[in-house]
Every structure is written in structure tokens, then in C-alpha cells.
GROMACS .gro file of C-alpha atoms in nm:
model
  202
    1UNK     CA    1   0.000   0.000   0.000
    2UNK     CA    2   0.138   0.329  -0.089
    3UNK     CA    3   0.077   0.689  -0.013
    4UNK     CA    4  -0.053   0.940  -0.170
    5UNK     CA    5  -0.088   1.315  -0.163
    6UNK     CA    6  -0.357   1.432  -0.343
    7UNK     CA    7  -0.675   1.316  -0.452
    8UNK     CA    8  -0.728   1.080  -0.753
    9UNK     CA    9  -1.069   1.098  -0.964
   10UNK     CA   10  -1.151   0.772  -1.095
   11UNK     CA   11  -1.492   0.716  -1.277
   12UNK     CA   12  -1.742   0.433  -1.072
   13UNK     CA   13  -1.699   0.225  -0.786
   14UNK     CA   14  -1.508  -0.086  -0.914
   15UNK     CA   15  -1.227   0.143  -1.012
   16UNK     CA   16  -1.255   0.286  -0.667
   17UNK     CA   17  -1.231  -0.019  -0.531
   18UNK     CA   18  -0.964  -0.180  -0.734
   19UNK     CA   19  -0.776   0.143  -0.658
   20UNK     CA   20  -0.859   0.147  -0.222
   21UNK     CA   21  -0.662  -0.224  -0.223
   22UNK     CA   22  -0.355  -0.001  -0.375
   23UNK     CA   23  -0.345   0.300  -0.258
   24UNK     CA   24  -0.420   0.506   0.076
   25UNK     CA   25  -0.543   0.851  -0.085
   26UNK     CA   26  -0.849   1.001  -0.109
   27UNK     CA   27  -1.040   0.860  -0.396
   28UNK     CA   28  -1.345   0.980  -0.574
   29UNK     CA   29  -1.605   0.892  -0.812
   30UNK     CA   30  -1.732   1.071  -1.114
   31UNK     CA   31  -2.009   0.808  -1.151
   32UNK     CA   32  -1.972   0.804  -1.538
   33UNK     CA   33  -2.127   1.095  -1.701
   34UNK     CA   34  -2.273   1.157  -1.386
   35UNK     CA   35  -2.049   1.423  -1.303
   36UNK     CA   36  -2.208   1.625  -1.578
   37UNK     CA   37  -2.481   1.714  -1.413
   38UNK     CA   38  -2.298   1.680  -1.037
   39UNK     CA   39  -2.260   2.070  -0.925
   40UNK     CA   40  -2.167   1.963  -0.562
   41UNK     CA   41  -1.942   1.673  -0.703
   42UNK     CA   42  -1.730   1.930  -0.921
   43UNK     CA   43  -1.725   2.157  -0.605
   44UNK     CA   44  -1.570   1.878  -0.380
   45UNK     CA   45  -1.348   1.783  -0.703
   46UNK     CA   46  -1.252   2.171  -0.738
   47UNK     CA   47  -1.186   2.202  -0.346
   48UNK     CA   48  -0.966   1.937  -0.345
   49UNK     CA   49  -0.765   1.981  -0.625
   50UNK     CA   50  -0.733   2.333  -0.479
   51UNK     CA   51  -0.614   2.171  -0.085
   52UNK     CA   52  -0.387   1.853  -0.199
   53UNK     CA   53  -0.392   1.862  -0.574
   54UNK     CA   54  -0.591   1.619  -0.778
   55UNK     CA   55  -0.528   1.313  -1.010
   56UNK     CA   56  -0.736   1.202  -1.286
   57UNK     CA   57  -0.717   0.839  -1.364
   58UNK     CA   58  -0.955   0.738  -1.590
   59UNK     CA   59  -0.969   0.426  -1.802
   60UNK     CA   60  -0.834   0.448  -2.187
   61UNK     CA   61  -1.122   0.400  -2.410
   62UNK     CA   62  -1.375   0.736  -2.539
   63UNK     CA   63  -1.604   0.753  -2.258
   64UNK     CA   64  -1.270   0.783  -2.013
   65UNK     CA   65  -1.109   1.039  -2.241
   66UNK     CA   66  -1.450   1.248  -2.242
   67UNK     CA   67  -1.489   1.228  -1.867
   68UNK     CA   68  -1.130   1.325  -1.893
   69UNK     CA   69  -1.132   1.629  -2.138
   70UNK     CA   70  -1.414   1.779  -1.925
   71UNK     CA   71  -1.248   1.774  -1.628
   72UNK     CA   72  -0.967   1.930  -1.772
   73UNK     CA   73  -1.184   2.243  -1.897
   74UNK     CA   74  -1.404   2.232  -1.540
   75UNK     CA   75  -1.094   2.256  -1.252
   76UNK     CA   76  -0.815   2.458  -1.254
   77UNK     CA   77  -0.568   2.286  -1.516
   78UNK     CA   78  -0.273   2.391  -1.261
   79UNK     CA   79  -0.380   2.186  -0.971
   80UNK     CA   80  -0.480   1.881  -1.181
   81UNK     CA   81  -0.218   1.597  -1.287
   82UNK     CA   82  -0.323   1.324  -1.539
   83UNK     CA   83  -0.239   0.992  -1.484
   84UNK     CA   84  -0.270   0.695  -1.798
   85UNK     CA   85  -0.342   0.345  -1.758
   86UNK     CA   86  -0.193   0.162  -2.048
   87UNK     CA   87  -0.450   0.032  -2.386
   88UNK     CA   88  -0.467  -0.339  -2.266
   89UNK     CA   89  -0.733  -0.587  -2.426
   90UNK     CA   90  -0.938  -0.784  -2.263
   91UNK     CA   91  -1.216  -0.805  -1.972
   92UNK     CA   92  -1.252  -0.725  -1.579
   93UNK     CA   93  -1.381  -1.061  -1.432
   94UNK     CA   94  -1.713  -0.957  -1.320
   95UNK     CA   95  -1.787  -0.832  -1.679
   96UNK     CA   96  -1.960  -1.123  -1.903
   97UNK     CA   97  -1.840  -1.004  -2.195
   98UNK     CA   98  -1.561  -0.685  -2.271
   99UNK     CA   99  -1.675  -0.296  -2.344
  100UNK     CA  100  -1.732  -0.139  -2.678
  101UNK     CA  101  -1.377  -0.125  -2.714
  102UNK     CA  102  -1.257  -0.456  -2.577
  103UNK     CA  103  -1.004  -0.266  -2.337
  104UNK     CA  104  -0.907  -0.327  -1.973
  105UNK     CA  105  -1.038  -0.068  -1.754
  106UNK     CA  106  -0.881   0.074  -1.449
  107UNK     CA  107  -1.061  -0.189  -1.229
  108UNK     CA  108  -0.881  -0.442  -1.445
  109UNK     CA  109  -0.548  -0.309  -1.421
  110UNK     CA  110  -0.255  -0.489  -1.221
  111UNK     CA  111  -0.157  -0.333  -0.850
  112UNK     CA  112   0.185  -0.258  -1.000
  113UNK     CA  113   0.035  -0.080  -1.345
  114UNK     CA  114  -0.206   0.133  -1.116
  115UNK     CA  115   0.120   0.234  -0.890
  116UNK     CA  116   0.322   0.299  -1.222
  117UNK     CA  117   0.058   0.520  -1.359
  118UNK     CA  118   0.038   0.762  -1.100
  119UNK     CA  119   0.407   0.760  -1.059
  120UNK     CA  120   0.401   0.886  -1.461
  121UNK     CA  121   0.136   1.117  -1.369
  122UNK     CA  122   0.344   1.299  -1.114
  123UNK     CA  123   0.174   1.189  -0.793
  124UNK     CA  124   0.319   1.242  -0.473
  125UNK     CA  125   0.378   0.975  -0.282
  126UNK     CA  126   0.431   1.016   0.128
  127UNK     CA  127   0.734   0.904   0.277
  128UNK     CA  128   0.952   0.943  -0.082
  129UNK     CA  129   1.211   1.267  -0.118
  130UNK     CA  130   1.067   1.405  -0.502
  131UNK     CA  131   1.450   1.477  -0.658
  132UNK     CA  132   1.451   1.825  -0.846
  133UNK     CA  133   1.418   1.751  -1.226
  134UNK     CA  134   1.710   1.827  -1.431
  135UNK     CA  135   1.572   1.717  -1.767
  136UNK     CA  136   1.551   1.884  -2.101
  137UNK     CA  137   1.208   1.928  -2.226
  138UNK     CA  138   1.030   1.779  -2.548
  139UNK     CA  139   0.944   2.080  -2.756
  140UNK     CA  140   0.688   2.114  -3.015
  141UNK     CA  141   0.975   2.163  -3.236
  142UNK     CA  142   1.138   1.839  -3.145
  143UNK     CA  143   0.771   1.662  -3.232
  144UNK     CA  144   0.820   1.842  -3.549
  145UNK     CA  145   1.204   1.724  -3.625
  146UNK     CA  146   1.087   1.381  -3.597
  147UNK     CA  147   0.816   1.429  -3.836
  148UNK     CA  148   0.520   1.394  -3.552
  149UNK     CA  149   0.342   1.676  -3.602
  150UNK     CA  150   0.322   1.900  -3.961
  151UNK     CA  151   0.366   1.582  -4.208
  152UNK     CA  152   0.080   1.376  -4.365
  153UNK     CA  153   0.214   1.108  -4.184
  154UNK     CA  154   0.228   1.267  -3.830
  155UNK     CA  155  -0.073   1.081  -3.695
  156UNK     CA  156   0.048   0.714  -3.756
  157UNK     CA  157   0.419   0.794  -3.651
  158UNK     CA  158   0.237   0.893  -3.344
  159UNK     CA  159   0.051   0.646  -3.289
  160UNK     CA  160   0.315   0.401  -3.314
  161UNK     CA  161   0.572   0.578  -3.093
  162UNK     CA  162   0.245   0.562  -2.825
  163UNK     CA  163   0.190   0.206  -2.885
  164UNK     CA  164   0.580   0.173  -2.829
  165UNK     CA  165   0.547   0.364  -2.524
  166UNK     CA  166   0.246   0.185  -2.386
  167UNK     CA  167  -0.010   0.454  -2.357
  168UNK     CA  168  -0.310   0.507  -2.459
  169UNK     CA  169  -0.410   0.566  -2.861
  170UNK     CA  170  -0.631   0.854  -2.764
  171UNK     CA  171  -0.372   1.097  -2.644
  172UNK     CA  172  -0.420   1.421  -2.802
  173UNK     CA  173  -0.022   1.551  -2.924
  174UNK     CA  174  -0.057   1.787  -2.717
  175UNK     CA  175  -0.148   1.534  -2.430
  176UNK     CA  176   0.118   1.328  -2.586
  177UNK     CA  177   0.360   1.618  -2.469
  178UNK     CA  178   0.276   1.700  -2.129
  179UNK     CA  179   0.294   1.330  -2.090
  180UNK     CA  180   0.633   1.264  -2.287
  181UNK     CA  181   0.769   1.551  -2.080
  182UNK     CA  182   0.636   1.406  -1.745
  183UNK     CA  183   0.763   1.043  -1.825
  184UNK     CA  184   1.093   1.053  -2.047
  185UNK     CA  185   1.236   1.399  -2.169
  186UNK     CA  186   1.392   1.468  -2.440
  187UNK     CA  187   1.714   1.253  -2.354
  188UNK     CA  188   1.486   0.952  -2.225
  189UNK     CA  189   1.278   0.936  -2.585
  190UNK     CA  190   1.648   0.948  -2.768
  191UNK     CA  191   1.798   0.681  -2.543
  192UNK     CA  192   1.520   0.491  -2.642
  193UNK     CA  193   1.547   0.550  -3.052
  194UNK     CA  194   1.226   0.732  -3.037
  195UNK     CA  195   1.291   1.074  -3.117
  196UNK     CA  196   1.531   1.195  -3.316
  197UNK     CA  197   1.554   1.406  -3.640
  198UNK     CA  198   1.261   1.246  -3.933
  199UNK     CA  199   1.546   1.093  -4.130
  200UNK     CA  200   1.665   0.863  -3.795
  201UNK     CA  201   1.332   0.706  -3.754
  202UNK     CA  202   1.287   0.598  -4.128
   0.00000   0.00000   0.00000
């Protein structure tokens, strides 16, 4: 069991509960859609993220990226970190058969791939000193360079380098960023042979 500083969003109770065997943080609901229409929901949500921080950790098909996106626009974007469970097929037990898009939701995510997540996402966890980061950034630019944005073929290079990475296929590039940034840098991505200059990765 670790830790955790702020509060994580998840969206229904399974998740919650998968999550509660993990991790000792608050942990919240957004009850699908529900939160939509949930003024005093978004008000706790807001308050939080405002006392602790908050961490959205939704699962990585559409309906998690829309519950996702709204958040984004509905709480202060500076007091919010994103956390990504990887695309994995396949269904949670208690399921009889998978979702629309045949993809493992949070619930049906390994201890260890929940823990890893939020470490990507920048979560604080109690009890560990956070080391100052000393690494160069991934620039729009550099997504350019490497022929992932402003190219015809931008959208599949990206979606390959994602599937390489093991995150989700519905990152936005600029999601893609903020999350390359949080996980790798610059030198990380070129250790790996994923980013360099177009010519490199043909």
C-alpha cells in the first residue's frame, strides 16, 4: 500500500475499489457521465484539487477520455495531474463479456500498473524525497524534427511511438507532450530511438 498526496478521480466504484486495495489517498467517483450534471461533485473535485492537488485516472477508451477532457476544462488545469493506464485488451472478471472497445479498464489493471501510472502522472507519494528535475524538455519543435506533427504522416508515426510507449491511442499531441515531458524527456525518448531528427526514424 502506498501513499498518496492528493486526490485521484476515478470514474465508478469498481475502479474505486480496485484502486482502495492499492493506494491510501483520497479517492473519488465521477459516476460516469454523472459528473455532468454533479454541481456539488465538481465543487468537492474543485476544493480538493485546490487543498492537496488532484489526479485524474480514468480508463483508456472514449467515454474515459470524455470524462477526462471535461475535467480538464471544469478545474483549474494547474492543480490537476493526469495519470494513464496503459490500452490493454481484454475483460474485468465480473464483466460477461468486454466494453465497446474490448479494453481493460482501471478496475482491471494490475496493482503494479495502477502504482506505475500515477508515478508517470506525477503523484506524490508520502514518505519518498521528489528529486529536483534536471531534464531537457520535449518541444513542439522536437515533435516536429521527428516528423510527428506537420507531415501527412504525423498521426500514424504517433501512434506508433504511443503504442511503443504503452499509452493510450487517444492521447491528443498535445497530451502526448505533457505526458512525454512528465515520463521521459527529451534525452529519455532518444535513449530509447524514439525521437530523433525524421530521417533517424525511417
Amino acid at each position: 500500500m502506498v501513499r498518496v498526496k492528493e486526490a485521484i478521480v476515478v470514474e465508478g466504484r469498481y475502479d474505486k475499489n480496485t484502486l482502495s486495495q492499492v493506494v491510501d489517498a483520497v479517492i473519488l467517483e465521477t459516476a460516469g457521465f454523472g459528473i455532468f450534471k454533479d454541481e456539488e461533485r465538481l465543487h468537492l473535485l474543485r476544493r480538493l484539487a485546490q487543498e492537496r492537488g488532484l489526479i485524474v485516472l480514468t480508463d483508456s477508451d472514449g467515454a474515459g477520455f470524455v470524462i477526462r477532457n471535461y475535467l480538464k476544462g471544469a478545474v483549474d488545469p494547474s492543480q490537476v495531474k493526469h495519470a494513464y493506464i496503459p490500452d490493454r485488451p481484454g475483460k474485468e472478471k465480473r464483466k460477461r463479456k468486454p466494453g465497446k472497445e474490448g479494453k481493460l479498464g482501471v478496475e482491471g489493471m494490475s496493482p503494479q500498473v495502477l502504482v506505475e501510472a500515477l508515478r508517470r502522472g506525477g503523484a506524490t507519494f508520502l514518505g519518498e524525497a521528489e528529486a529536483p528535475s534536471t531534464r531537457r524538455p520535449v518541444t513542439k519543435a522536437d515533435l516536429f524534427s521527428a516528423g510527428l506533427s506537420g507531415t501527412p504522416e504525423a498521426s500514424s508515426r504517433r501512434a506508433a511511438l504511443l503504442k511503443a510507449l504503452d499509452l493510450p491511442e487517444r492521447l491528443s499531441p498535445n497530451d502526448m507532450l505533457e505526458v512525454l515531458n512528465a515520463l521521459y524527456g527529451y534525452e529519455g525518448l532518444v535513449e530509447l530511438g524514439l525521437l530523433g531528427k525524421r530521417e533517424e526514424l525511417e
